[in-house]
Coordinates of N, CA, C and O and ligand atoms in Angstrom, one line a residue:
M1 N -187.1 -19.7 100.2 CA -186.0 -18.8 99.8 C -186.4 -17.4 99.4 O -187.5 -17.3 98.7
T2 N -185.7 -16.4 99.8 CA -186.1 -15.1 99.5 C -185.9 -14.8 98.0 O -184.9 -15.2 97.4
R3 N -187.0 -14.2 97.4 CA -186.9 -14.0 95.9 C -186.8 -12.5 95.7 O -187.6 -11.7 96.2
I4 N -185.8 -12.1 94.9 CA -185.6 -10.7 94.5 C -185.7 -10.6 93.0 O -185.1 -11.4 92.3
R5 N -186.3 -9.6 92.6 CA -186.4 -9.3 91.1 C -185.9 -7.9 90.8 O -186.3 -7.0 91.5
V6 N -185.0 -7.8 89.8 CA -184.5 -6.5 89.4 C -185.3 -6.0 88.2 O -185.4 -6.8 87.2
L7 N -185.9 -4.8 88.2 CA -186.5 -4.3 87.1 C -185.8 -3.0 86.6 O -185.5 -2.1 87.4
N8 N -185.5 -3.1 85.3 CA -184.7 -2.0 84.7 C -185.5 -1.3 83.6 O -186.0 -2.0 82.7
G9 N -185.6 0.0 83.6 CA -186.4 0.7 82.6 C -185.7 1.1 81.3 O -184.6 0.5 81.0
P10 N -186.3 2.0 80.6 CA -185.9 2.3 79.3 C -184.4 2.8 79.1 O -183.9 3.5 80.0
N11 N -183.8 2.3 78.0 CA -182.5 2.7 77.6 C -181.4 2.1 78.4 O -180.2 2.2 78.1
L12 N -181.7 1.3 79.5 CA -180.7 0.7 80.3 C -180.1 -0.5 79.5 O -179.0 -1.0 79.9
N13 N -180.8 -1.0 78.5 CA -180.2 -2.0 77.6 C -179.0 -1.5 76.9 O -178.2 -2.3 76.3
L14 N -178.8 -0.2 76.8 CA -177.7 0.4 76.1 C -176.5 0.7 77.0 O -175.5 1.3 76.5
L15 N -176.6 0.3 78.2 CA -175.4 0.5 79.1 C -174.2 -0.1 78.5 O -174.2 -1.1 77.9
G16 N -173.1 0.6 78.7 CA -171.8 0.2 78.1 C -171.4 1.2 77.0 O -170.3 1.7 77.0
S17 N -172.4 1.5 76.2 CA -172.2 2.5 75.1 C -172.9 3.9 75.4 O -172.5 4.9 74.9
R18 N -173.9 3.8 76.3 CA -174.7 5.0 76.5 C -174.0 5.9 77.6 O -173.8 5.6 78.7
E19 N -173.7 7.1 77.1 CA -173.2 8.2 78.0 C -172.3 7.6 79.2 O -172.7 7.7 80.3
P20 N -171.2 7.0 78.8 CA -170.4 6.3 79.9 C -170.0 7.2 81.0 O -169.8 6.8 82.1
G21 N -169.9 8.5 80.7 CA -169.5 9.5 81.8 C -170.6 9.5 82.9 O -170.3 9.8 84.0
Q22 N -171.8 9.3 82.5 CA -172.9 9.3 83.5 C -173.1 7.9 84.1 O -173.4 7.7 85.3
Y23 N -173.1 6.9 83.2 CA -173.6 5.6 83.6 C -172.5 4.5 83.7 O -172.8 3.3 84.0
G24 N -171.3 4.8 83.4 CA -170.2 3.8 83.5 C -170.0 3.1 82.2 O -170.8 3.3 81.2
E25 N -169.1 2.2 82.2 CA -168.7 1.4 80.9 C -169.2 0.0 80.9 O -169.0 -0.7 79.9
R26 N -169.8 -0.4 82.0 CA -170.2 -1.8 82.1 C -171.6 -2.0 81.4 O -172.4 -1.1 81.4
T27 N -171.8 -3.2 80.8 CA -173.1 -3.5 80.2 C -174.0 -3.9 81.3 O -173.6 -4.3 82.4
L28 N -175.3 -3.9 80.9 CA -176.4 -4.3 81.9 C -176.2 -5.8 82.2 O -176.3 -6.3 83.3
E29 N -175.8 -6.6 81.1 CA -175.7 -8.0 81.3 C -174.6 -8.3 82.3 O -174.7 -9.2 83.2
D30 N -173.5 -7.6 82.2 CA -172.3 -7.7 83.1 C -172.7 -7.4 84.6 O -172.4 -8.2 85.5
I31 N -173.4 -6.3 84.7 CA -173.8 -5.9 86.1 C -174.8 -6.9 86.7 O -174.7 -7.3 87.8
M32 N -175.8 -7.3 85.9 CA -176.8 -8.3 86.3 C -176.1 -9.6 86.7 O -176.5 -10.3 87.6
Q33 N -175.2 -10.0 85.9 CA -174.5 -11.3 86.2 C -173.8 -11.3 87.5 O -173.9 -12.2 88.3
E34 N -173.1 -10.2 87.8 CA -172.4 -10.1 89.0 C -173.4 -10.1 90.2 O -173.2 -10.8 91.2
L35 N -174.5 -9.4 90.0 CA -175.5 -9.3 91.0 C -176.1 -10.7 91.3 O -176.3 -11.1 92.5
Q36 N -176.3 -11.4 90.3 CA -176.9 -12.8 90.4 C -175.9 -13.7 91.1 O -176.3 -14.5 92.0
E37 N -174.6 -13.5 90.9 CA -173.6 -14.4 91.5 C -173.6 -14.0 93.0 O -173.5 -15.0 93.8
V38 N -173.6 -12.8 93.3 CA -173.6 -12.4 94.8 C -174.8 -12.9 95.5 O -174.8 -13.5 96.6
A39 N -176.0 -12.7 94.8 CA -177.3 -13.2 95.4 C -177.2 -14.7 95.7 O -177.6 -15.2 96.7
E40 N -176.7 -15.4 94.7 CA -176.7 -16.9 94.8 C -175.8 -17.3 95.9 O -176.1 -18.2 96.7
A41 N -174.6 -16.6 96.0 CA -173.7 -16.9 97.1 C -174.3 -16.7 98.5 O -173.9 -17.3 99.5
C42 N -175.3 -15.8 98.5 CA -176.0 -15.5 99.8 C -177.3 -16.3 100.0 O -178.1 -16.1 100.9
G43 N -177.5 -17.3 99.0 CA -178.6 -18.2 99.2 C -179.9 -17.5 98.8 O -181.0 -17.9 99.2
L44 N -179.9 -16.5 97.9 CA -181.1 -15.8 97.5 C -181.3 -16.1 96.0 O -180.4 -16.3 95.2
Q45 N -182.6 -16.0 95.7 CA -183.0 -16.2 94.2 C -183.2 -14.8 93.6 O -184.0 -14.0 94.1
L46 N -182.4 -14.5 92.6 CA -182.5 -13.2 91.9 C -182.7 -13.4 90.4 O -181.9 -14.1 89.8
D47 N -183.6 -12.7 89.9 CA -183.7 -12.6 88.4 C -183.9 -11.1 88.0 O -184.1 -10.3 88.9
H48 N -183.9 -10.9 86.7 CA -184.0 -9.5 86.3 C -184.7 -9.4 84.9 O -184.8 -10.3 84.1
L49 N -185.3 -8.2 84.7 CA -186.0 -7.9 83.5 C -185.7 -6.4 83.1 O -185.7 -5.6 84.0
Q50 N -185.5 -6.2 81.8 CA -185.4 -4.8 81.4 C -186.4 -4.6 80.3 O -186.7 -5.4 79.4
S51 N -187.1 -3.4 80.3 CA -188.0 -3.1 79.2 C -187.9 -1.6 78.9 O -187.7 -0.8 79.9
N52 N -188.2 -1.3 77.7 CA -188.2 0.1 77.3 C -189.7 0.7 77.3 O -189.9 1.8 77.0
S53 N -190.6 -0.2 77.7 CA -192.0 0.1 77.7 C -192.6 0.3 79.1 O -192.4 -0.6 79.9
E54 N -193.3 1.3 79.3 CA -193.9 1.6 80.6 C -194.9 0.5 81.0 O -195.0 0.0 82.1
G55 N -195.8 0.1 80.0 CA -196.8 -0.9 80.2 C -196.2 -2.2 80.6 O -196.7 -2.9 81.5
A56 N -195.1 -2.6 79.9 CA -194.4 -3.8 80.2 C -193.8 -3.8 81.7 O -193.9 -4.8 82.4
L57 N -193.4 -2.7 82.1 CA -192.9 -2.6 83.5 C -194.0 -2.7 84.5 O -193.9 -3.3 85.5
V58 N -195.2 -2.1 84.2 CA -196.3 -2.2 85.0 C -196.7 -3.7 85.1 O -197.0 -4.2 86.2
D59 N -196.8 -4.3 84.0 CA -197.1 -5.8 83.9 C -196.1 -6.6 84.8 O -196.5 -7.5 85.5
A60 N -194.8 -6.2 84.7 CA -193.8 -6.9 85.4 C -194.0 -6.8 86.9 O -193.7 -7.7 87.7
V61 N -194.4 -5.6 87.4 CA -194.6 -5.4 88.8 C -195.8 -6.3 89.2 O -195.7 -6.9 90.3
Q62 N -196.9 -6.3 88.4 CA -198.0 -7.1 88.8 C -197.6 -8.6 88.8 O -198.0 -9.4 89.6
Q63 N -196.8 -9.0 87.8 CA -196.4 -10.4 87.7 C -195.5 -10.8 88.9 O -195.6 -11.9 89.4
A64 N -194.7 -9.8 89.4 CA -193.8 -10.1 90.5 C -194.7 -10.5 91.7 O -194.3 -11.4 92.5
A65 N -195.8 -9.8 91.9 CA -196.7 -10.2 93.0 C -197.2 -11.6 92.9 O -197.2 -12.4 93.8
R66 N -197.6 -11.9 91.6 CA -198.2 -13.3 91.4 C -197.1 -14.3 91.6 O -197.3 -15.4 92.0
D67 N -195.8 -14.0 91.3 CA -194.7 -14.9 91.5 C -194.2 -15.0 92.9 O -193.3 -15.7 93.2
G68 N -194.8 -14.2 93.8 CA -194.3 -14.3 95.2 C -192.9 -13.6 95.4 O -192.2 -14.0 96.3
V69 N -192.6 -12.6 94.6 CA -191.3 -11.9 94.8 C -191.4 -11.2 96.1 O -192.4 -10.5 96.4
D70 N -190.3 -11.3 96.9 CA -190.2 -10.6 98.2 C -189.7 -9.2 98.2 O -190.2 -8.3 98.9
Y71 N -188.8 -8.9 97.3 CA -188.2 -7.6 97.2 C -187.9 -7.3 95.7 O -187.5 -8.1 94.9
L72 N -188.1 -6.0 95.3 CA -187.7 -5.5 94.0 C -186.5 -4.6 94.2 O -186.5 -3.8 95.1
I73 N -185.6 -4.6 93.2 CA -184.6 -3.6 93.0 C -185.0 -2.9 91.7 O -185.1 -3.6 90.6
L74 N -185.4 -1.6 91.8 CA -186.0 -0.9 90.6 C -185.2 0.3 90.2 O -184.9 1.2 90.9
N75 N -184.8 0.2 88.9 CA -184.2 1.4 88.3 C -185.3 1.8 87.2 O -185.2 1.3 86.1
P76 N -186.1 2.8 87.5 CA -187.2 3.1 86.5 C -186.7 4.0 85.4 O -187.4 4.3 84.5
A77 N -185.4 4.3 85.4 CA -184.7 5.1 84.4 C -185.6 6.4 84.1 O -186.0 7.0 85.1
G78 N -185.8 6.7 82.9 CA -186.6 7.9 82.6 C -187.9 8.0 83.2 O -188.4 9.1 83.5
Y79 N -188.5 6.8 83.5 CA -189.9 6.8 84.1 C -189.8 7.2 85.6 O -190.9 7.5 86.1
T80 N -188.6 7.3 86.1 CA -188.5 7.8 87.5 C -189.2 9.1 87.7 O -189.8 9.4 88.7
H81 N -189.1 9.9 86.6 CA -189.5 11.3 86.7 C -190.9 11.6 86.1 O -191.3 12.8 86.0
T82 N -191.6 10.5 85.7 CA -192.8 10.8 85.0 C -194.0 9.8 85.4 O -195.1 10.1 85.2
S83 N -193.6 8.6 85.9 CA -194.6 7.5 85.8 C -195.5 7.3 87.0 O -195.2 6.6 87.9
V84 N -196.7 7.9 86.9 CA -197.7 7.6 87.9 C -198.2 6.2 87.8 O -198.4 5.5 88.8
A85 N -198.3 5.7 86.6 CA -198.8 4.3 86.4 C -197.9 3.3 87.1 O -198.3 2.3 87.7
L86 N -196.6 3.5 87.0 CA -195.6 2.5 87.6 C -195.7 2.7 89.1 O -195.6 1.7 89.9
R87 N -195.8 3.9 89.6 CA -195.9 4.1 91.0 C -197.2 3.4 91.6 O -197.1 2.8 92.6
D88 N -198.3 3.6 90.8 CA -199.5 3.0 91.3 C -199.4 1.5 91.3 O -200.0 0.9 92.2
A89 N -198.7 0.9 90.4 CA -198.5 -0.6 90.4 C -197.8 -1.0 91.6 O -198.1 -2.0 92.3
L90 N -196.8 -0.3 92.0 CA -196.0 -0.6 93.2 C -196.8 -0.5 94.4 O -196.7 -1.3 95.3
L91 N -197.6 0.6 94.5 CA -198.5 0.8 95.6 C -199.5 -0.4 95.7 O -199.9 -0.9 96.8
A92 N -200.0 -0.8 94.5 CA -201.1 -1.8 94.5 C -200.5 -3.2 95.0 O -201.2 -3.8 95.7
V93 N -199.3 -3.5 94.6 CA -198.8 -4.8 95.0 C -198.1 -4.8 96.4 O -198.1 -5.8 97.1
G94 N -197.6 -3.7 96.8 CA -197.0 -3.5 98.1 C -195.7 -4.3 98.3 O -195.3 -4.6 99.4
I95 N -195.0 -4.6 97.2 CA -193.7 -5.3 97.3 C -192.7 -4.3 97.7 O -192.5 -3.3 97.0
P96 N -191.9 -4.5 98.8 CA -190.9 -3.5 99.2 C -189.8 -3.4 98.1 O -189.4 -4.5 97.6
F97 N -189.4 -2.2 97.9 CA -188.4 -2.1 96.8 C -187.3 -1.0 97.1 O -187.6 -0.1 97.9
V98 N -186.2 -1.2 96.5 CA -185.1 -0.2 96.6 C -185.0 0.5 95.2 O -184.9 -0.2 94.2
E99 N -185.0 1.8 95.2 CA -184.9 2.6 94.0 C -183.4 2.8 93.7 O -182.6 3.2 94.6
V100 N -183.0 2.5 92.5 CA -181.5 2.5 92.2 C -181.3 3.4 90.9 O -182.1 3.4 90.0
H101 N -180.2 4.2 91.0 CA -179.7 4.9 89.8 C -178.2 4.8 89.7 O -177.5 4.8 90.7
L102 N -177.8 4.6 88.5 CA -176.3 4.6 88.3 C -175.7 5.9 88.4 O -174.6 6.1 89.0
S103 N -176.4 6.9 87.9 CA -175.8 8.3 87.9 C -176.3 9.0 89.2 O -177.2 8.5 89.9
A104 N -175.6 10.1 89.5 CA -176.0 10.9 90.7 C -177.1 11.8 90.3 O -176.9 13.0 89.9
V105 N -178.3 11.3 90.3 CA -179.5 12.1 89.8 C -179.6 13.5 90.5 O -180.0 14.5 89.9
S106 N -179.3 13.6 91.8 CA -179.4 14.8 92.5 C -178.4 15.9 92.0 O -178.6 17.1 92.3
A107 N -177.4 15.5 91.3 CA -176.4 16.4 90.8 C -176.6 16.7 89.3 O -175.8 17.4 88.7
R108 N -177.8 16.3 88.8 CA -178.0 16.5 87.3 C -179.1 17.6 87.1 O -179.3 18.4 88.0
E109 N -179.8 17.5 86.0 CA -180.8 18.5 85.7 C -181.9 18.5 86.7 O -182.2 17.4 87.3
P110 N -182.5 19.7 86.9 CA -183.6 19.7 87.9 C -184.7 18.7 87.7 O -185.2 18.1 88.7
F111 N -185.1 18.4 86.5 CA -186.2 17.4 86.3 C -185.8 16.0 86.8 O -186.7 15.3 87.2
R112 N -184.5 15.7 86.9 CA -184.1 14.4 87.4 C -184.1 14.4 88.9 O -184.0 13.3 89.5
Q113 N -184.3 15.5 89.5 CA -184.3 15.5 91.0 C -185.7 15.2 91.6 O -185.9 15.1 92.8
V114 N -186.7 15.0 90.7 CA -188.0 14.6 91.1 C -188.2 13.1 90.8 O -187.9 12.7 89.7
S115 N -188.5 12.4 91.9 CA -188.8 11.0 91.7 C -190.2 10.6 92.1 O -190.6 11.1 93.2
Y116 N -190.9 9.9 91.3 CA -192.2 9.4 91.6 C -192.2 8.2 92.5 O -193.2 7.6 92.9
F117 N -191.0 7.8 92.9 CA -190.9 6.5 93.7 C -190.2 6.7 95.1 O -190.4 5.8 95.9
A118 N -189.4 7.7 95.2 CA -188.5 7.8 96.4 C -189.3 7.7 97.7 O -188.8 7.1 98.6
D119 N -190.4 8.3 97.7 CA -191.2 8.4 99.0 C -191.9 7.1 99.4 O -192.3 6.9 100.5
I120 N -192.0 6.2 98.4 CA -192.6 4.9 98.7 C -191.5 3.7 98.7 O -191.9 2.6 98.9
A121 N -190.3 4.1 98.4 CA -189.2 3.1 98.4 C -188.7 2.8 99.8 O -188.8 3.7 100.7
L122 N -188.0 1.7 100.0 CA -187.3 1.5 101.2 C -186.2 2.5 101.3 O -185.9 3.0 102.4
G123 N -185.6 2.8 100.2 CA -184.5 3.8 100.2 C -184.1 4.0 98.7 O -184.5 3.2 97.8
V124 N -183.2 4.9 98.5 CA -182.7 5.2 97.2 C -181.2 5.2 97.2 O -180.6 5.8 98.0
I125 N -180.6 4.5 96.2 CA -179.2 4.5 96.0 C -178.9 5.0 94.6 O -179.4 4.6 93.6
S126 N -178.0 6.0 94.6 CA -177.8 6.8 93.4 C -176.3 7.2 93.3 O -175.7 7.6 94.3
G127 N -175.8 7.0 92.1 CA -174.5 7.7 91.8 C -173.3 6.8 91.9 O -172.1 7.2 91.6
F128 N -173.5 5.5 92.1 CA -172.3 4.5 92.2 C -172.1 3.7 91.0 O -171.6 2.6 91.0
R129 N -172.7 4.2 89.8 CA -172.7 3.4 88.6 C -173.2 2.0 88.9 O -174.1 1.8 89.6
G130 N -172.6 1.0 88.3 CA -173.1 -0.4 88.5 C -173.2 -0.9 89.9 O -174.0 -1.7 90.3
E131 N -172.3 -0.3 90.7 CA -172.2 -0.7 92.1 C -173.5 -0.4 92.9 O -173.8 -0.9 93.9
S132 N -174.3 0.6 92.3 CA -175.5 1.0 93.0 C -176.4 -0.3 93.2 O -177.1 -0.4 94.2
Y133 N -176.4 -1.2 92.2 CA -177.3 -2.4 92.3 C -176.8 -3.3 93.5 O -177.6 -3.9 94.2
L134 N -175.4 -3.4 93.6 CA -174.9 -4.2 94.7 C -175.2 -3.7 96.0 O -175.5 -4.4 97.0
L135 N -175.2 -2.3 96.1 CA -175.5 -1.7 97.4 C -177.0 -1.9 97.8 O -177.3 -2.1 98.9
A136 N -177.8 -1.9 96.7 CA -179.2 -2.1 97.0 C -179.4 -3.6 97.5 O -180.2 -3.8 98.4
L137 N -178.7 -4.5 96.8 CA -178.8 -5.9 97.2 C -178.4 -6.0 98.7 O -179.0 -6.7 99.5
Q138 N -177.3 -5.4 99.0 CA -176.7 -5.4 100.4 C -177.8 -4.9 101.4 O -177.9 -5.5 102.5
A139 N -178.4 -3.8 101.0 CA -179.5 -3.2 101.9 C -180.6 -4.2 102.2 O -181.1 -4.4 103.3
I140 N -181.0 -5.0 101.1 CA -182.0 -6.0 101.3 C -181.5 -7.1 102.1 O -182.2 -7.6 103.0
I141 N -180.3 -7.6 101.9 CA -179.7 -8.7 102.7 C -179.7 -8.2 104.2 O -180.0 -9.0 105.1
N142 N -179.3 -7.0 104.5 CA -179.3 -6.5 105.8 C -180.7 -6.5 106.5 O -180.8 -6.8 107.7
R143 N -181.7 -6.3 105.7 CA -183.1 -6.4 106.2 C -183.5 -7.8 106.5 O -184.2 -8.1 107.5
I144 N -183.0 -8.7 105.7 CA -183.4 -10.1 105.9 C -182.7 -10.7 107.1 O -183.2 -11.4 107.9
E145 N -181.4 -10.4 107.2 CA -180.6 -10.9 108.3 C -180.0 -9.7 109.1 O -178.8 -9.3 108.8
P146 N -180.7 -9.0 109.9 CA -180.2 -7.9 110.6 C -179.0 -8.2 111.5 O -178.9 -9.3 112.0
Ligands
DQA201 C1 -181.1 6.7 85.6 C2 -181.3 8.2 85.8 C3 -182.5 8.7 85.0 O1 -182.6 10.1 85.2 C4 -182.2 8.5 83.5 O2 -183.4 8.9 82.8 C5 -181.9 7.1 83.2 C6 -181.0 6.4 84.1 C7 -179.8 6.2 86.3 O3 -179.7 5.0 86.5 O4 -178.9 7.0 86.6 O5 -182.3 6.5 82.2 O6 -182.2 6.1 86.2

């Protein structure tokens, strides 16, 4: 069975109350539950992890390789624009991943338009609020069953 893991970076635990104009009104739990239901209905195994810590996210990428995860859906949040360490972890394990953002990062501040992940991701989905995760899952499903 195809295994998918969703990794969410710093401050995404605050979704629902955090800048709803940018990130929507749904909580992370709510978005992840819907994603899990869709994955299950498609016969996929999906789990998720959120951390505010860069080191914990690096550990999670390494753990995903040990767990035999086939695809990652990654929202590095603020680390999108800074983290060489997380990029290196993804290059080291070679797990294909989709980069996801709730907000339209390309329409925001210039520093958000730099991603340390976009060039090594399968693709980037940005700007659809919680739906961005569903679109990423759909892109992975399309790759599994073209
Ligand atoms: C974000 C965009 C980032 O620029 C920001 O730092 C986040 C969330 C998004 O999902 O839109 O924390 O990754």
